[in-house]
Amino acid sequence: MAKAKKKAVFFCKECGYESPKWLGQCPVCHEWDSFTEAPPAAKYLTDSAVLPGMARNIPARLNEVKAGEEERTVTGIGELDRVLGGGIVAGSLVLVGGDPGIGKSTLLLQMCRQLSADGHKILYVSGEESPKQIKMRAERLGSFNSNLYILCETDLGAVSSAITEMKPGMVIIDSIQTMYSEEAGQAPGSPGQVREATSVLMKLAKSLQVSIFIVGHVTKEGVVAGPRMLEHMVDTVLYFEGEGGASYRFLRGVKNRFGSTNEIGVFEMRQDGLEEVLNPSGYMLQGKPEDEPGSVVTCSIEGTRPILVEVQALVCQTNFNMPRRTAAGTDYNRVNLLMAVIEKRLGIRMGDYDAYINVAGGMKINEPALDLGIVAAILSSYRNQAFDSKTVCFGEVGLVGEVRAVNLPGQRVMEAAKLGFSRCILPKANSQKLELDASSLNGMQVTGVGSIYELLEVI
């Protein structure tokens, strides 16, 4: 009987999308001429029951398994520990993604410096740089002791052997797209290779109780390149974000099996590395103009942390048949929706005006609590009247113009009071249930509004 012919598989070099046939344009990332044929896969390493140096797992009774608090290692970088949920869990696999040059390797090297100084043995595996290049970057961050080991290798088998022989407390893989296994039989960076490398590293982390950080390149859409399965396999997914020309960086946790998600850490990039920003609200409001139309301060919740940000709006009469709409740092469609609500409920012809909305500081916020700040900024710019610089407002705006309640109002109000704001405009439903003593408010006046009509009267 004739053997079945093996089907060819093509994959996108940019995002890792797989297709049974060659395509001129990738349907996921829309990149042209990015498809290449993957060579037929040979035997995967994960087909074997036990990898070298690993013990075989046996079934265990659930009622005999001892569960308790996870053993965590504090990195010494407070913002990183916050996003990780209090520290690094032993045996965890953490994926760190971000744009090229954003500071992923710098952050991990600073973490290695702190942990090696505390006596932890660390292995830094680089598939993109030479030892001299890593040394040059490390010298900017300070001195390192003998607990940090460097391995410049792309062969997955050699990396696995080094980890099992050294048994370090922590491993850094920079980056996962450069790891290559001959047994997998595909090109480096292909979905099969990335999936195989992640699977082997996951087995090493769980069996040897070694914490492993893997760096992943991102596509134009800002997601980690490779199969989507990669994010499902790891324990924690962190994204390092920031504008190219700005000095601030945001570390965001989008998945965490050992802590809360959507936490955020704020850093400032300096010549000697990344420095923590302990007061993000004060940092984000630096340089805020006083008594200028279109500038409103609002409050967003990132994980468990309230952060005050400035929303700016510029509304001017259009010279086009169709008015222009631009949104930076927030959802463009949400801005269009809010402008339609203003036009319908307040009778203001927004269709005759261009509108440009910006969240100052470079943060990307899609929380509904930003709605009331955007509406106030648009009305302030339209009327050319300055919004009170000592007033902060937040709340969700519905399609009929009502202002709906948001979560954690007490934390938002206390953050505004701590920074010296004298007035807070918030949903009426939140103000009626707000339980804060006078010392927490620090003399701040709290005003509840039930609709954008009431907001117009208040401001």
Tab-separated table of C-alpha atoms in Angstrom:
chain	number	residue	atom	x	y	z
A	1	MET	CA	0.000	0.000	0.000
A	2	ALA	CA	1.448	3.369	-1.020
A	3	LYS	CA	2.311	5.804	1.730
A	4	ALA	CA	0.173	8.905	2.018
A	5	LYS	CA	1.838	11.982	0.644
A	6	LYS	CA	2.834	14.466	3.333
A	7	LYS	CA	1.059	17.781	3.000
A	8	ALA	CA	3.092	20.958	2.795
A	9	VAL	CA	2.645	23.581	5.485
A	10	PHE	CA	3.350	27.282	4.986
A	11	PHE	CA	3.762	29.805	7.793
A	12	CYS	CA	4.017	33.590	8.052
A	13	LYS	CA	7.460	34.746	9.165
A	14	GLU	CA	5.943	37.843	10.796
A	15	CYS	CA	3.145	36.460	12.976
A	16	GLY	CA	3.438	32.651	12.704
A	17	TYR	CA	0.062	32.049	11.006
A	18	GLU	CA	-0.047	28.588	9.389
A	19	SER	CA	-1.709	27.787	6.066
A	20	PRO	CA	-1.933	24.636	3.906
A	21	LYS	CA	-1.055	26.717	0.820
A	22	TRP	CA	1.134	29.682	-0.052
A	23	LEU	CA	-0.542	33.086	0.242
A	24	GLY	CA	0.630	36.404	-1.129
A	25	GLN	CA	-0.664	38.340	1.878
A	26	CYS	CA	-1.058	37.069	5.421
A	27	PRO	CA	-4.741	37.254	6.476
A	28	VAL	CA	-3.740	37.941	10.106
A	29	CYS	CA	-0.943	40.551	10.030
A	30	HIS	CA	-1.570	41.623	6.377
A	31	GLU	CA	2.142	41.442	5.545
A	32	TRP	CA	2.969	40.809	1.878
A	33	ASP	CA	5.271	38.012	0.679
A	34	SER	CA	5.877	36.711	4.203
A	35	PHE	CA	4.901	33.049	3.695
A	36	THR	CA	7.534	30.350	3.523
A	37	GLU	CA	7.260	26.592	3.403
A	38	ALA	CA	8.083	24.706	6.575
A	39	PRO	CA	10.267	21.628	6.008
A	40	PRO	CA	8.661	18.327	7.015
A	41	ALA	CA	8.927	17.852	10.746
A	42	ALA	CA	10.962	14.982	12.052
A	43	LYS	CA	10.567	13.524	15.525
A	44	TYR	CA	9.695	16.134	18.144
A	45	LEU	CA	11.583	16.181	21.403
A	46	THR	CA	8.295	16.245	23.241
A	47	ASP	CA	7.353	12.873	21.738
A	48	SER	CA	9.682	11.220	24.231
A	49	ALA	CA	8.180	10.444	27.612
A	50	VAL	CA	11.054	11.834	29.657
A	51	LEU	CA	13.698	14.378	28.670
A	52	PRO	CA	17.298	13.864	29.826
A	53	GLY	CA	17.799	14.833	33.458
A	54	MET	CA	14.095	14.775	34.290
A	55	ALA	CA	12.269	12.398	36.596
A	56	ARG	CA	9.179	10.579	35.411
A	57	ASN	CA	5.909	11.894	36.860
A	58	ILE	CA	3.538	9.412	38.466
A	59	PRO	CA	-0.172	9.841	39.309
A	60	ALA	CA	-0.890	11.224	42.777
A	61	ARG	CA	-4.047	11.413	44.872
A	62	LEU	CA	-5.484	14.919	44.973
A	63	ASN	CA	-6.235	14.747	48.702
A	64	GLU	CA	-2.575	13.890	49.363
A	65	VAL	CA	-1.213	16.897	47.462
A	66	LYS	CA	-0.006	19.592	49.849
A	67	ALA	CA	-1.111	23.045	48.769
A	68	GLY	CA	0.024	26.281	50.318
A	69	GLU	CA	1.428	29.673	49.478
A	70	GLU	CA	3.717	29.619	46.476
A	71	GLU	CA	7.377	30.138	47.219
A	72	ARG	CA	8.229	33.540	45.790
A	73	THR	CA	11.537	35.264	45.173
A	74	VAL	CA	11.478	39.045	45.502
A	75	THR	CA	13.396	40.628	42.621
A	76	GLY	CA	14.202	43.883	44.420
A	77	ILE	CA	12.426	45.845	41.642
A	78	GLY	CA	9.142	46.912	43.226
A	79	GLU	CA	7.253	47.632	40.002
A	80	LEU	CA	8.208	44.234	38.557
A	81	ASP	CA	7.230	42.442	41.772
A	82	ARG	CA	3.851	44.210	41.679
A	83	VAL	CA	3.066	42.975	38.164
A	84	LEU	CA	4.267	39.453	38.976
A	85	GLY	CA	1.965	39.336	42.012
A	86	GLY	CA	4.565	39.716	44.755
A	87	GLY	CA	7.649	38.054	43.261
A	88	ILE	CA	8.819	35.188	41.074
A	89	VAL	CA	7.211	31.821	41.755
A	90	ALA	CA	9.596	28.855	41.731
A	91	GLY	CA	9.113	26.695	38.626
A	92	SER	CA	7.142	29.337	36.736
A	93	LEU	CA	7.469	30.113	33.013
A	94	VAL	CA	7.159	33.831	32.237
A	95	LEU	CA	6.843	35.341	28.749
A	96	VAL	CA	8.031	38.947	28.283
A	97	GLY	CA	6.987	40.638	25.020
A	98	GLY	CA	7.619	44.087	23.624
A	99	ASP	CA	8.797	46.115	20.651
A	100	PRO	CA	12.477	45.973	19.645
A	101	GLY	CA	14.591	48.348	21.737
A	102	ILE	CA	11.841	48.989	24.303
A	103	GLY	CA	14.020	47.722	27.185
A	104	LYS	CA	13.109	44.047	27.698
A	105	SER	CA	16.714	42.858	27.927
A	106	THR	CA	17.651	45.845	30.099
A	107	LEU	CA	14.870	45.078	32.578
A	108	LEU	CA	15.821	41.395	32.767
A	109	LEU	CA	19.515	42.230	33.213
A	110	GLN	CA	18.636	44.586	36.076
A	111	MET	CA	16.590	41.804	37.621
A	112	CYS	CA	19.559	39.425	37.225
A	113	ARG	CA	21.840	41.979	38.892
A	114	GLN	CA	19.541	42.270	41.919
A	115	LEU	CA	19.020	38.519	42.289
A	116	SER	CA	22.665	37.576	41.764
A	117	ALA	CA	23.618	40.053	44.499
A	118	ASP	CA	21.261	38.148	46.817
A	119	GLY	CA	23.108	34.896	46.131
A	120	HIS	CA	20.911	33.370	43.405
A	121	LYS	CA	22.612	31.475	40.565
A	122	ILE	CA	21.315	32.753	37.218
A	123	LEU	CA	21.871	31.577	33.637
A	124	TYR	CA	21.378	34.157	30.877
A	125	VAL	CA	20.975	32.479	27.466
A	126	SER	CA	21.230	34.781	24.451
A	127	GLY	CA	20.638	33.714	20.880
A	128	GLU	CA	21.033	37.204	19.414
A	129	GLU	CA	24.086	38.794	21.067
A	130	SER	CA	27.666	37.873	21.821
A	131	PRO	CA	29.103	37.851	25.370
A	132	LYS	CA	30.908	41.129	24.646
A	133	GLN	CA	27.680	42.851	23.627
A	134	ILE	CA	25.930	41.671	26.779
A	135	LYS	CA	28.904	42.796	28.860
A	136	MET	CA	28.829	46.274	27.311
A	137	ARG	CA	25.153	46.683	28.138
A	138	ALA	CA	25.631	45.269	31.627
A	139	GLU	CA	28.391	47.787	32.417
A	140	ARG	CA	25.858	50.616	32.048
A	141	LEU	CA	23.731	49.072	34.780
A	142	GLY	CA	26.490	48.602	37.361
A	143	SER	CA	28.713	45.826	38.621
A	144	PHE	CA	27.751	42.129	38.510
A	145	ASN	CA	29.100	39.357	40.729
A	146	SER	CA	30.085	35.796	39.832
A	147	ASN	CA	26.578	34.345	40.248
A	148	LEU	CA	25.495	35.387	36.742
A	149	TYR	CA	26.461	33.029	33.883
A	150	ILE	CA	26.230	33.876	30.185
A	151	LEU	CA	25.545	31.297	27.458
A	152	CYS	CA	25.332	32.394	23.821
A	153	GLU	CA	23.610	29.442	22.171
A	154	THR	CA	20.667	28.760	19.845
A	155	ASP	CA	20.683	24.947	20.004
A	156	LEU	CA	17.803	23.881	22.234
A	157	GLY	CA	19.521	20.619	23.171
A	158	ALA	CA	22.655	22.423	24.375
A	159	VAL	CA	20.558	24.895	26.369
A	160	SER	CA	18.580	22.057	28.006
A	161	SER	CA	21.794	20.240	28.933
A	162	ALA	CA	23.291	23.408	30.444
A	163	ILE	CA	20.189	23.972	32.575
A	164	THR	CA	20.044	20.370	33.849
A	165	GLU	CA	23.780	20.340	34.668
A	166	MET	CA	23.968	23.783	36.322
A	167	LYS	CA	20.562	23.685	38.010
A	168	PRO	CA	20.396	27.483	38.342
A	169	GLY	CA	17.692	29.200	40.318
A	170	MET	CA	16.627	31.243	37.315
A	171	VAL	CA	17.077	31.185	33.519
A	172	ILE	CA	16.630	33.980	30.952
A	173	ILE	CA	16.028	32.978	27.295
A	174	ASP	CA	16.588	35.901	24.918
A	175	SER	CA	14.779	35.215	22.665
A	176	ILE	CA	12.458	32.236	22.148
A	177	GLN	CA	12.342	32.843	18.366
A	178	THR	CA	16.089	32.104	18.072
A	179	MET	CA	15.951	28.687	19.758
A	180	TYR	CA	16.422	25.812	17.280
A	181	SER	CA	16.014	22.050	17.514
A	182	GLU	CA	17.278	19.781	14.753
A	183	GLU	CA	14.760	17.111	15.714
A	184	ALA	CA	11.868	19.485	15.027
A	185	GLY	CA	13.110	19.877	11.455
A	186	GLN	CA	11.741	23.364	10.808
A	187	ALA	CA	13.290	26.780	10.302
A	188	PRO	CA	14.197	28.849	13.398
A	189	GLY	CA	11.318	31.102	14.422
A	190	SER	CA	8.688	28.916	12.747
A	191	PRO	CA	5.561	28.035	14.753
A	192	GLY	CA	6.763	24.448	15.184
A	193	GLN	CA	10.147	25.496	16.557
A	194	VAL	CA	8.650	28.093	18.918
A	195	ARG	CA	6.070	25.607	20.171
A	196	GLU	CA	8.720	22.914	20.650
A	197	ALA	CA	11.166	25.197	22.484
A	198	THR	CA	8.456	26.489	24.817
A	199	SER	CA	7.275	22.956	25.580
A	200	VAL	CA	10.796	21.787	26.476
A	201	LEU	CA	11.420	24.843	28.666
A	202	MET	CA	8.093	24.333	30.406
A	203	LYS	CA	9.042	20.740	31.256
A	204	LEU	CA	12.415	21.897	32.566
A	205	ALA	CA	10.810	24.605	34.719
A	206	LYS	CA	8.249	22.285	36.295
A	207	SER	CA	10.533	19.278	36.854
A	208	LEU	CA	13.601	21.160	38.130
A	209	GLN	CA	11.662	23.974	39.879
A	210	VAL	CA	13.617	26.551	37.874
A	211	SER	CA	12.008	29.907	37.100
A	212	ILE	CA	12.422	30.667	33.390
A	213	PHE	CA	11.859	34.022	31.667
A	214	ILE	CA	11.536	33.903	27.873
A	215	VAL	CA	11.672	37.003	25.667
A	216	GLY	CA	9.335	37.076	22.681
A	217	HIS	CA	9.370	39.378	19.673
A	218	VAL	CA	6.106	41.118	18.810
A	219	THR	CA	4.349	41.728	15.496
A	220	LYS	CA	3.111	45.040	14.115
A	221	GLU	CA	-0.145	44.504	15.995
A	222	GLY	CA	1.756	44.333	19.311
A	223	VAL	CA	1.241	40.608	20.032
A	224	VAL	CA	3.966	38.010	20.484
A	225	ALA	CA	5.059	36.510	17.165
A	226	GLY	CA	4.481	32.801	16.765
A	227	PRO	CA	1.567	30.487	17.504
A	228	ARG	CA	-1.131	31.814	19.814
A	229	MET	CA	-0.639	28.637	21.814
A	230	LEU	CA	2.573	30.175	23.187
A	231	GLU	CA	0.665	32.500	25.526
A	232	HIS	CA	-1.538	29.634	26.706
A	233	MET	CA	1.436	27.420	27.594
A	234	VAL	CA	3.238	29.867	29.888
A	235	ASP	CA	2.217	30.819	33.436
A	236	THR	CA	2.585	34.577	33.102
A	237	VAL	CA	2.522	36.971	30.134
A	238	LEU	CA	4.041	40.445	30.506
A	239	TYR	CA	4.055	43.168	27.860
A	240	PHE	CA	6.558	46.016	27.915
A	241	GLU	CA	5.066	49.098	26.258
A	242	GLY	CA	6.068	52.677	25.558
A	243	GLU	CA	6.335	55.328	22.890
A	244	GLY	CA	9.531	55.260	20.862
A	245	GLY	CA	10.509	58.879	21.530
A	246	ALA	CA	9.453	58.992	25.183
A	247	SER	CA	11.387	57.947	28.269
A	248	TYR	CA	8.552	56.185	30.104
A	249	ARG	CA	7.854	52.448	29.900
A	250	PHE	CA	4.846	50.466	31.083
A	251	LEU	CA	5.038	46.830	32.142
A	252	ARG	CA	1.593	45.286	31.880
A	253	GLY	CA	0.531	41.832	33.052
A	254	VAL	CA	-2.145	40.307	30.796
A	255	LYS	CA	-2.018	36.779	32.234
A	256	ASN	CA	-0.865	35.555	35.631
A	257	ARG	CA	-1.649	32.189	37.173
A	258	PHE	CA	-0.123	33.284	40.479
A	259	GLY	CA	-1.630	36.736	40.915
A	260	SER	CA	-4.033	39.349	39.619
A	261	THR	CA	-4.006	40.371	35.976
A	262	ASN	CA	-3.965	43.819	34.380
A	263	GLU	CA	-1.475	45.148	36.930
A	264	ILE	CA	0.877	47.799	35.620
A	265	GLY	CA	4.419	48.853	36.483
A	266	VAL	CA	5.834	52.207	35.414
A	267	PHE	CA	9.505	52.796	34.594
A	268	GLU	CA	11.577	55.638	33.216
A	269	MET	CA	14.388	54.832	30.792
A	270	ARG	CA	17.623	56.573	31.728
A	271	GLN	CA	21.220	56.313	30.638
A	272	ASP	CA	22.052	53.902	33.451
A	273	GLY	CA	18.980	51.698	32.916
A	274	LEU	CA	15.348	51.637	33.986
A	275	GLU	CA	14.245	53.498	37.099
A	276	GLU	CA	10.986	52.811	38.922
A	277	VAL	CA	8.297	55.499	38.976
A	278	LEU	CA	6.817	55.217	42.469
A	279	ASN	CA	4.125	57.872	41.934
A	280	PRO	CA	2.704	57.288	38.426
A	281	SER	CA	-0.139	59.784	38.873
A	282	GLY	CA	2.214	62.650	39.677
A	283	TYR	CA	4.530	61.552	36.874
A	284	MET	CA	1.727	61.408	34.283
A	285	LEU	CA	0.515	64.900	35.206
A	286	GLN	CA	3.934	66.540	34.893
A	287	GLY	CA	3.800	69.536	32.542
A	288	LYS	CA	-0.007	69.713	32.582
A	289	PRO	CA	-1.145	73.159	31.355
A	290	GLU	CA	-3.137	75.326	33.770
A	291	ASP	CA	-6.496	76.840	32.796
A	292	GLU	CA	-6.394	75.714	29.172
A	293	PRO	CA	-9.573	74.655	27.319
A	294	GLY	CA	-9.788	70.977	26.438
A	295	SER	CA	-7.620	69.689	29.312
A	296	VAL	CA	-9.326	67.456	31.924
A	297	VAL	CA	-7.891	65.145	34.586
A	298	THR	CA	-9.550	61.755	35.001
A	299	CYS	CA	-8.749	58.581	36.937
A	300	SER	CA	-8.191	55.075	35.590
A	301	ILE	CA	-7.729	51.804	37.467
A	302	GLU	CA	-4.885	49.573	36.282
A	303	GLY	CA	-5.209	46.307	38.164
A	304	THR	CA	-5.486	47.538	41.756
A	305	ARG	CA	-3.685	50.844	41.207
A	306	PRO	CA	-5.522	54.146	40.550
A	307	ILE	CA	-3.673	56.419	38.126
A	308	LEU	CA	-4.614	59.997	37.293
A	309	VAL	CA	-4.157	60.920	33.640
A	310	GLU	CA	-4.814	64.011	31.563
A	311	VAL	CA	-7.290	63.793	28.689
A	312	GLN	CA	-6.836	66.451	26.026
A	313	ALA	CA	-9.369	67.389	23.353
A	314	LEU	CA	-9.100	69.777	20.405
A	315	VAL	CA	-12.393	70.562	18.680
A	316	CYS	CA	-12.334	72.896	15.678
A	317	GLN	CA	-14.584	73.589	12.706
A	318	THR	CA	-13.909	71.214	9.843
A	319	ASN	CA	-12.781	72.126	6.327
A	320	PHE	CA	-13.693	68.712	4.924
A	321	ASN	CA	-16.928	67.117	3.774
A	322	MET	CA	-16.434	64.477	6.447
A	323	PRO	CA	-15.031	65.678	9.814
A	324	ARG	CA	-11.792	64.143	11.007
A	325	ARG	CA	-11.616	62.072	14.175
A	326	THR	CA	-8.331	61.070	15.861
A	327	ALA	CA	-7.827	59.217	19.138
A	328	ALA	CA	-4.432	58.541	20.732
A	329	GLY	CA	-4.268	56.404	23.869
A	330	THR	CA	-7.945	55.390	23.865
A	331	ASP	CA	-10.475	53.594	21.678
A	332	TYR	CA	-11.250	55.506	18.477
A	333	ASN	CA	-14.731	53.973	18.155
A	334	ARG	CA	-15.545	54.931	21.738
A	335	VAL	CA	-14.711	58.569	20.966
A	336	ASN	CA	-17.067	58.520	17.964
A	337	LEU	CA	-19.802	57.036	20.150
A	338	LEU	CA	-19.406	59.722	22.827
A	339	MET	CA	-19.489	62.496	20.232
A	340	ALA	CA	-22.722	61.044	18.832
A	341	VAL	CA	-24.202	61.052	22.364
A	342	ILE	CA	-23.214	64.722	22.808
A	343	GLU	CA	-24.808	65.661	19.483
A	344	LYS	CA	-28.038	63.761	20.138
A	345	ARG	CA	-28.554	64.535	23.828
A	346	LEU	CA	-27.133	68.074	24.087
A	347	GLY	CA	-28.082	69.300	20.610
A	348	ILE	CA	-24.500	70.284	19.672
A	349	ARG	CA	-23.737	69.705	15.972
A	350	MET	CA	-20.493	67.777	16.342
A	351	GLY	CA	-20.693	66.728	12.691
A	352	ASP	CA	-19.441	70.197	11.741
A	353	TYR	CA	-16.264	69.878	13.821
A	354	ASP	CA	-13.017	67.943	13.706
A	355	ALA	CA	-12.060	66.304	16.996
A	356	TYR	CA	-8.641	65.164	18.220
A	357	ILE	CA	-8.456	63.247	21.518
A	358	ASN	CA	-5.208	62.412	23.314
A	359	VAL	CA	-4.374	60.689	26.602
A	360	ALA	CA	-1.230	62.564	27.631
A	361	GLY	CA	1.721	60.498	28.797
A	362	GLY	CA	1.498	57.707	26.244
A	363	MET	CA	-0.689	55.320	28.246
A	364	LYS	CA	-3.285	53.236	26.398
A	365	ILE	CA	-6.544	53.182	28.366
A	366	ASN	CA	-9.789	51.538	27.271
A	367	GLU	CA	-11.589	51.664	30.614
A	368	PRO	CA	-15.200	52.976	30.439
A	369	ALA	CA	-14.511	55.262	33.431
A	370	LEU	CA	-12.600	57.496	31.002
A	371	ASP	CA	-15.868	58.462	29.238
A	372	LEU	CA	-16.844	61.361	31.504
A	373	GLY	CA	-13.361	62.886	31.206
A	374	ILE	CA	-13.491	62.675	27.392
A	375	VAL	CA	-16.962	64.294	27.294
A	376	ALA	CA	-15.839	67.085	29.632
A	377	ALA	CA	-12.704	67.715	27.535
A	378	ILE	CA	-14.723	67.861	24.294
A	379	LEU	CA	-17.243	70.306	25.792
A	380	SER	CA	-14.442	72.424	27.265
A	381	SER	CA	-12.679	72.695	23.907
A	382	TYR	CA	-15.938	73.296	22.004
A	383	ARG	CA	-16.917	76.168	24.304
A	384	ASN	CA	-13.315	77.378	24.544
A	385	GLN	CA	-13.726	77.492	28.321
A	386	ALA	CA	-11.077	76.035	30.630
A	387	PHE	CA	-12.030	73.175	32.936
A	388	ASP	CA	-11.075	73.723	36.582
A	389	SER	CA	-7.488	72.455	36.919
A	390	LYS	CA	-8.164	71.282	40.506
A	391	THR	CA	-11.116	69.106	39.493
A	392	VAL	CA	-10.967	65.439	38.517
A	393	CYS	CA	-13.872	63.521	36.964
A	394	PHE	CA	-14.587	59.915	36.028
A	395	GLY	CA	-17.587	57.790	35.050
A	396	GLU	CA	-19.073	55.690	32.255
A	397	VAL	CA	-21.425	57.415	29.791
A	398	GLY	CA	-24.323	55.459	28.256
A	399	LEU	CA	-26.068	55.945	24.918
A	400	VAL	CA	-28.944	57.917	26.444
A	401	GLY	CA	-26.532	60.285	28.168
A	402	GLU	CA	-26.678	58.723	31.641
A	403	VAL	CA	-23.554	58.528	33.800
A	404	ARG	CA	-23.194	54.996	35.118
A	405	ALA	CA	-21.329	53.741	38.167
A	406	VAL	CA	-17.750	52.416	37.933
A	407	ASN	CA	-15.751	50.078	40.158
A	408	LEU	CA	-13.447	51.113	43.029
A	409	PRO	CA	-14.674	54.731	43.334
A	410	GLY	CA	-13.194	55.124	46.817
A	411	GLN	CA	-9.663	54.388	45.630
A	412	ARG	CA	-10.024	56.860	42.760
A	413	VAL	CA	-11.279	59.641	45.063
A	414	MET	CA	-8.514	59.016	47.607
A	415	GLU	CA	-5.846	59.160	44.873
A	416	ALA	CA	-7.194	62.523	43.706
A	417	ALA	CA	-7.320	63.849	47.272
A	418	LYS	CA	-3.762	62.681	47.916
A	419	LEU	CA	-2.518	64.752	44.959
A	420	GLY	CA	-4.248	67.913	46.177
A	421	PHE	CA	-7.365	68.094	43.970
A	422	SER	CA	-10.181	70.127	45.524
A	423	ARG	CA	-13.163	68.647	43.665
A	424	CYS	CA	-14.201	65.286	42.245
A	425	ILE	CA	-17.079	64.748	39.797
A	426	LEU	CA	-18.223	61.127	39.725
A	427	PRO	CA	-21.387	59.100	38.982
A	428	LYS	CA	-24.270	59.839	41.344
A	429	ALA	CA	-24.692	56.113	42.035
A	430	ASN	CA	-21.104	55.975	43.320
A	431	SER	CA	-21.345	59.202	45.355
A	432	GLN	CA	-24.404	57.910	47.232
A	433	LYS	CA	-22.562	54.785	48.371
A	434	LEU	CA	-19.165	56.377	48.929
A	435	GLU	CA	-17.943	55.755	52.464
A	436	LEU	CA	-14.886	57.886	53.174
A	437	ASP	CA	-14.073	59.898	56.268
A	438	ALA	CA	-13.156	63.568	56.171
A	439	SER	CA	-9.454	62.855	56.754
A	440	SER	CA	-9.300	60.710	53.605
A	441	LEU	CA	-10.975	63.401	51.493
A	442	ASN	CA	-8.495	66.042	52.705
A	443	GLY	CA	-11.137	68.760	52.258
A	444	MET	CA	-12.070	67.707	48.733
A	445	GLN	CA	-15.642	68.324	47.538
A	446	VAL	CA	-17.397	65.285	45.998
A	447	THR	CA	-20.117	65.970	43.395
A	448	GLY	CA	-22.317	63.265	41.885
A	449	VAL	CA	-23.881	63.594	38.412
A	450	GLY	CA	-26.506	61.336	36.852
A	451	SER	CA	-26.289	62.464	33.225
A	452	ILE	CA	-24.268	64.632	30.887
A	453	TYR	CA	-26.945	67.328	31.303
A	454	GLU	CA	-25.973	67.598	34.958
A	455	LEU	CA	-22.283	67.565	33.984
A	456	LEU	CA	-22.927	70.562	31.718
A	457	GLU	CA	-24.573	72.435	34.610
A	458	VAL	CA	-21.769	71.547	37.032
A	459	ILE	CA	-18.890	72.642	34.820
